[in-house]
Coordinates of C-alpha atoms (C1' of nucleotides) in Angstrom, one line a residue:
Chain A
X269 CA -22.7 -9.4 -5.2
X270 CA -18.9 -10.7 -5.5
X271 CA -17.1 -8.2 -3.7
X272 CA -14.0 -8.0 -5.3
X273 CA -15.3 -7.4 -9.0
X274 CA -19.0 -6.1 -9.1
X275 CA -18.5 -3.2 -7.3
X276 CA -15.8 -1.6 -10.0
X277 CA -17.8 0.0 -11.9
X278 CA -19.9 2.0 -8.9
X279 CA -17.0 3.3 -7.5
X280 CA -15.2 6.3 -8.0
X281 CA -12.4 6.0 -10.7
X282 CA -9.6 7.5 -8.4
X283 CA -10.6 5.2 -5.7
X284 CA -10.9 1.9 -8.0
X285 CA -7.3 3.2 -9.2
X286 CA -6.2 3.7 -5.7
X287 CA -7.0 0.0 -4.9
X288 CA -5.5 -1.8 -8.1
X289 CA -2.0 0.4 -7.0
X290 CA -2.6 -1.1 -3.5
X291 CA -2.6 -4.1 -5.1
X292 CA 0.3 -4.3 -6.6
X293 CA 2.5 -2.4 -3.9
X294 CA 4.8 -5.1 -2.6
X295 CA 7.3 -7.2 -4.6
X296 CA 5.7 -10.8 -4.0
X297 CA 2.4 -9.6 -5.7
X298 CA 3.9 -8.1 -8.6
X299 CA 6.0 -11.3 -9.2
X300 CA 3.3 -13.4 -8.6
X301 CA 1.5 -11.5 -11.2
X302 CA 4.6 -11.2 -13.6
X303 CA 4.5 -15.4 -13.4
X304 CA 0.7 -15.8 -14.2
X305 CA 1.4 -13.2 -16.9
X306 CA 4.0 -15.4 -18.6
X307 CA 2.7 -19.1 -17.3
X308 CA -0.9 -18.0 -18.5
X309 CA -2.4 -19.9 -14.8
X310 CA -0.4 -21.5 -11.9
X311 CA -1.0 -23.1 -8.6
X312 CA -0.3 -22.4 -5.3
X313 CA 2.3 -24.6 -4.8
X314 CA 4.3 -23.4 -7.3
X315 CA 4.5 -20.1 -5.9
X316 CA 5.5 -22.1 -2.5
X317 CA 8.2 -23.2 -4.2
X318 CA 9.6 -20.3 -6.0
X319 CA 9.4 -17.7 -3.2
X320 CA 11.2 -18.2 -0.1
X321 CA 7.9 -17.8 2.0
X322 CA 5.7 -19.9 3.6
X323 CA 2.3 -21.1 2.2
X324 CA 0.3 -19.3 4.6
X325 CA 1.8 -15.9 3.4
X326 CA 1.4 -16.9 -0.2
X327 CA -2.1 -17.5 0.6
X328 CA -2.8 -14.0 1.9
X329 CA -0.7 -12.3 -0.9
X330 CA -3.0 -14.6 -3.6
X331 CA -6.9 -13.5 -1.4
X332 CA -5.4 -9.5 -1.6
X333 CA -4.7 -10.0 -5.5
X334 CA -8.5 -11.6 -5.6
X335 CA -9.8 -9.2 -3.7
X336 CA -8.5 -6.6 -6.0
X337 CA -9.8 -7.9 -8.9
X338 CA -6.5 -8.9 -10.3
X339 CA -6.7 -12.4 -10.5
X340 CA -9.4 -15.5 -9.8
X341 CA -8.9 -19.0 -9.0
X342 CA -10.5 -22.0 -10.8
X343 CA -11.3 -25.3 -8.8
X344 CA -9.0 -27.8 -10.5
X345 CA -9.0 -30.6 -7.3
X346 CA -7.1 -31.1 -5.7
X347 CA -5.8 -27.9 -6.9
X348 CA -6.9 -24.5 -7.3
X349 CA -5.5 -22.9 -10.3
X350 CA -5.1 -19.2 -10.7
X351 CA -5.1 -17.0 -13.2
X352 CA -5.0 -13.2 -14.2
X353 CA -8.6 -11.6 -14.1
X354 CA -8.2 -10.3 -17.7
X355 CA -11.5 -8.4 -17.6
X356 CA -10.6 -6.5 -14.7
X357 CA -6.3 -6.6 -15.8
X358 CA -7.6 -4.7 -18.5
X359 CA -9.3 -2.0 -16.7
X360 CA -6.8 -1.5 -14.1
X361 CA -4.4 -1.2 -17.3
X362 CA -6.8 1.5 -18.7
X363 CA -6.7 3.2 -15.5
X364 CA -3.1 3.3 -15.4
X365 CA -2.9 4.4 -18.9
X366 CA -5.5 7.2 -18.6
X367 CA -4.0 8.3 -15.1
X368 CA -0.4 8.8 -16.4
X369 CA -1.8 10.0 -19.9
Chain B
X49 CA 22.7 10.7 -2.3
X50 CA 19.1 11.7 -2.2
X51 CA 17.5 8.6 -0.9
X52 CA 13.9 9.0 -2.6
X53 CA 15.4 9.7 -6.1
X54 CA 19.1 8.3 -7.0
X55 CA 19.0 4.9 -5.9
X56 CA 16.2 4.1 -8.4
X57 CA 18.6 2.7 -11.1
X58 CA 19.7 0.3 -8.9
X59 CA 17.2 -1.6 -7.3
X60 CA 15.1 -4.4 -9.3
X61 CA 12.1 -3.5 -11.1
X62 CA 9.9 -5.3 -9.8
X63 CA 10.9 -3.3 -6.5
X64 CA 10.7 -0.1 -8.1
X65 CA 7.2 -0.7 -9.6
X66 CA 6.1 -2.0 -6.4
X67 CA 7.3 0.6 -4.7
X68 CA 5.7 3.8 -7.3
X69 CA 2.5 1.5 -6.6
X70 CA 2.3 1.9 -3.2
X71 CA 2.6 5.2 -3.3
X72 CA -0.6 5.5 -6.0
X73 CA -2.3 3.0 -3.2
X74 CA -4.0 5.5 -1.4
X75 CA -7.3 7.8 -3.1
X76 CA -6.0 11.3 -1.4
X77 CA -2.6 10.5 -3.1
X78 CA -4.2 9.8 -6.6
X79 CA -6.2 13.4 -6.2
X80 CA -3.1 15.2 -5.4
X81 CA -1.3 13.8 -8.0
X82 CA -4.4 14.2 -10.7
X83 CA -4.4 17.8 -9.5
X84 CA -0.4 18.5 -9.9
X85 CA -1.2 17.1 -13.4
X86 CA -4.0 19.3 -14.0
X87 CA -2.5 22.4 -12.1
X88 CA 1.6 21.7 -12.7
X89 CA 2.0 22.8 -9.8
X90 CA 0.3 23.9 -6.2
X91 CA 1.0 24.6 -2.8
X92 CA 0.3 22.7 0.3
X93 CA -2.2 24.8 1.2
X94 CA -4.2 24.8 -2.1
X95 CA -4.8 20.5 -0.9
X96 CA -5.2 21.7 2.4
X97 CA -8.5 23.4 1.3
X98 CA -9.3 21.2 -1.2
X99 CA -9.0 17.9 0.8
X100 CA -11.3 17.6 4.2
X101 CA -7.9 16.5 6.0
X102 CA -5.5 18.3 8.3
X103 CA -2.4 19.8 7.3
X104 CA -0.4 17.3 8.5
X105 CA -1.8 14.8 6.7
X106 CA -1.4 16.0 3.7
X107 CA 2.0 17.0 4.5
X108 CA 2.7 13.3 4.9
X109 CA 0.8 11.9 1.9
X110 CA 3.4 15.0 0.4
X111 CA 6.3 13.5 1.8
X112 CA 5.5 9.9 0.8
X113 CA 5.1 11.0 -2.5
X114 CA 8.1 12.6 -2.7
X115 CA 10.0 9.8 -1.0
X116 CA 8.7 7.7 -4.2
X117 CA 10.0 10.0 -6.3
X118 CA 7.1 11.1 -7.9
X119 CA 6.8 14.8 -6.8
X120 CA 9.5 17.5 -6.3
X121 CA 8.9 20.2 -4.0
X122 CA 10.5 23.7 -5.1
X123 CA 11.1 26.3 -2.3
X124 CA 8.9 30.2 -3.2
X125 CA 9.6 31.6 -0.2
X126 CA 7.2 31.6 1.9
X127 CA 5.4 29.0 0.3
X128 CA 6.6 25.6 -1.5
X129 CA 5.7 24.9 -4.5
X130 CA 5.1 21.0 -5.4
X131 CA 5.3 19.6 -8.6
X132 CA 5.5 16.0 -10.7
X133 CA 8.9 14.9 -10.6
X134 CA 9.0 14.3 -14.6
X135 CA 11.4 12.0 -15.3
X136 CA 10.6 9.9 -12.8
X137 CA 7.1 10.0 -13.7
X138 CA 8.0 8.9 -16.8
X139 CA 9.8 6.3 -15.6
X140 CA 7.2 5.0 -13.3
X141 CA 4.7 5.6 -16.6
X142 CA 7.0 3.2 -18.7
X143 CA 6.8 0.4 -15.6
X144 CA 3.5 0.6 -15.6
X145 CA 3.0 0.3 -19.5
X146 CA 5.5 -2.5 -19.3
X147 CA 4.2 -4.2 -17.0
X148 CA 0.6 -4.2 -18.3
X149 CA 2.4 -5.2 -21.5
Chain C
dA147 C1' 12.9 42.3 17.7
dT148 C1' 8.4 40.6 17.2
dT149 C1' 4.8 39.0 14.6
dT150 C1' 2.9 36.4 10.9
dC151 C1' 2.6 32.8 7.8
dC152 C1' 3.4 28.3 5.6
dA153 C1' 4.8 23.8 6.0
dA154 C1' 7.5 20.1 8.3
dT155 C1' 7.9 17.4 12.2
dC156 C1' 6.7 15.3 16.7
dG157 C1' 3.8 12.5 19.6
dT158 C1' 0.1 9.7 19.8
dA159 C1' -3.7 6.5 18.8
dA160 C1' -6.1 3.3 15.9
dA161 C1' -6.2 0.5 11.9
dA162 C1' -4.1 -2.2 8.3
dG163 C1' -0.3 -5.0 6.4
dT164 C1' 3.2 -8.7 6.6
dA165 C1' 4.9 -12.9 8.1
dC166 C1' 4.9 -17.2 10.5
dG167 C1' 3.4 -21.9 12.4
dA168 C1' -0.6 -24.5 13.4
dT169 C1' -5.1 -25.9 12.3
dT170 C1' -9.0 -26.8 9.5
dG171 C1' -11.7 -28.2 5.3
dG172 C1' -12.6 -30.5 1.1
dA173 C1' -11.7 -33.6 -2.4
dA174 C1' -9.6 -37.7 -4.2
dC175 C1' -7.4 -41.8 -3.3
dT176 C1' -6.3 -46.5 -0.4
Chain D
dA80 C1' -13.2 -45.2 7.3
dG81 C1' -8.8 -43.6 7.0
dT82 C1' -5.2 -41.3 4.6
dT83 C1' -3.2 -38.0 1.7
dC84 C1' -2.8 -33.7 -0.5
dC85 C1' -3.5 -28.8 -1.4
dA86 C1' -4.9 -24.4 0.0
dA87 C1' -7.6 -21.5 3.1
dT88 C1' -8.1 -19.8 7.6
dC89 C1' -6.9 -18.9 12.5
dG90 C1' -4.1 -17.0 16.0
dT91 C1' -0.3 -14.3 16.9
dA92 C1' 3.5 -10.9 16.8
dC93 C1' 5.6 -7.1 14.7
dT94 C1' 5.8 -3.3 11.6
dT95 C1' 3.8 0.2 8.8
dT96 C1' 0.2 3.3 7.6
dT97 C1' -3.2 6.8 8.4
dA98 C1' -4.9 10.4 10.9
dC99 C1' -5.1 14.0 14.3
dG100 C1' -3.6 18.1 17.2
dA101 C1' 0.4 20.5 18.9
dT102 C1' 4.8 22.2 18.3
dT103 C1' 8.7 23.8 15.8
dG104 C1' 11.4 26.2 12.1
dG105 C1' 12.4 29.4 8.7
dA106 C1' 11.5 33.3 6.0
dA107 C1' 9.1 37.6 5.2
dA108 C1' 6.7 41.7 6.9
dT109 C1' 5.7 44.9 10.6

DNA sequence: ATTTCCAATCGTAAAAGTACGATTGGAACT
DNA sequence: AGTTCCAATCGTACTTTTACGATTGGAAAT
């Protein structure tokens, strides 16, 4: 069982809502997300070199946006190429959508 | 100037949606706000017996909600009556469409 | 004036989030 | 084998969040 996606649908719509918002509470993440939404899929580095943080930090923001759901990462060696999770963009969208009617 | 409300105009959006979803980012916030919507409007205490938390925990969750913008609180003597700050809602409800696309 | 009631605030403790530099790991090249 | 490259992870420091009980403050009622 992948934790950041499987266990969606078990839990508690309020809750699942509660973590996509978590998600996407600090600026970095919802650029980074704004980017893959209008590059389609990135890399790493290219976030490196676009925000004024370091790779390490990048790397944390990226594993919470997995974690959430939000996006996944393809193994492209050397590279690792991510993109928006659109299976699981689309439900946090419906949950937005539902929640503020 | 009102610090949670005025200065949303002027600050990026990216900041503002980050900031509307930190304040969802937490499941006792999305039931109080779920129940505002459902009640348009409650007390403090109402949570209070609804949510298995103390009282001053919910008066914070409260306060961070209203330091987002996204609740108003209206004085009844003795009691204070909270309720969704609509036009910011709305404004936090046409981020979030936006954003989602 | 005192009491009562509601809700905010204070003080505190534990947990989580944010950021960094340094290190590690794995895959592809010399 | 050694090197190079990208990205994850580790270790660390600092800040913020979350939760609680206790206290305070203000308004209404006795």
């Amino acid at each position: 069982m992948n934790k950041s996606t499987e266990n969606i649908v078990i839990i508690d719509n309020a809750e699942q809502l509660a973590r996509f918002a978590k998600a996407l509470g600090h600026p970095t993440r919802i650029a980074i997300l704004k980017h893959l939404e209008k590059q389609s899929c990135c890399f790493t580095g290219d976030l490196v070199d676009i925000f004024p943080l370091a790779q390490s930090t990048i790397s944390q923001h990226l594993k919470e946006l997995k974690n959430a759901g939000l996006i996944q990462g393809e193994v492209n060696p050397p590279k690792i190429k991510y993109c928006i999770n659109k299976e699981n963009w689309k439900t946090a969208k419906g949950l937005f959508q539902n929640f503020f009617e």
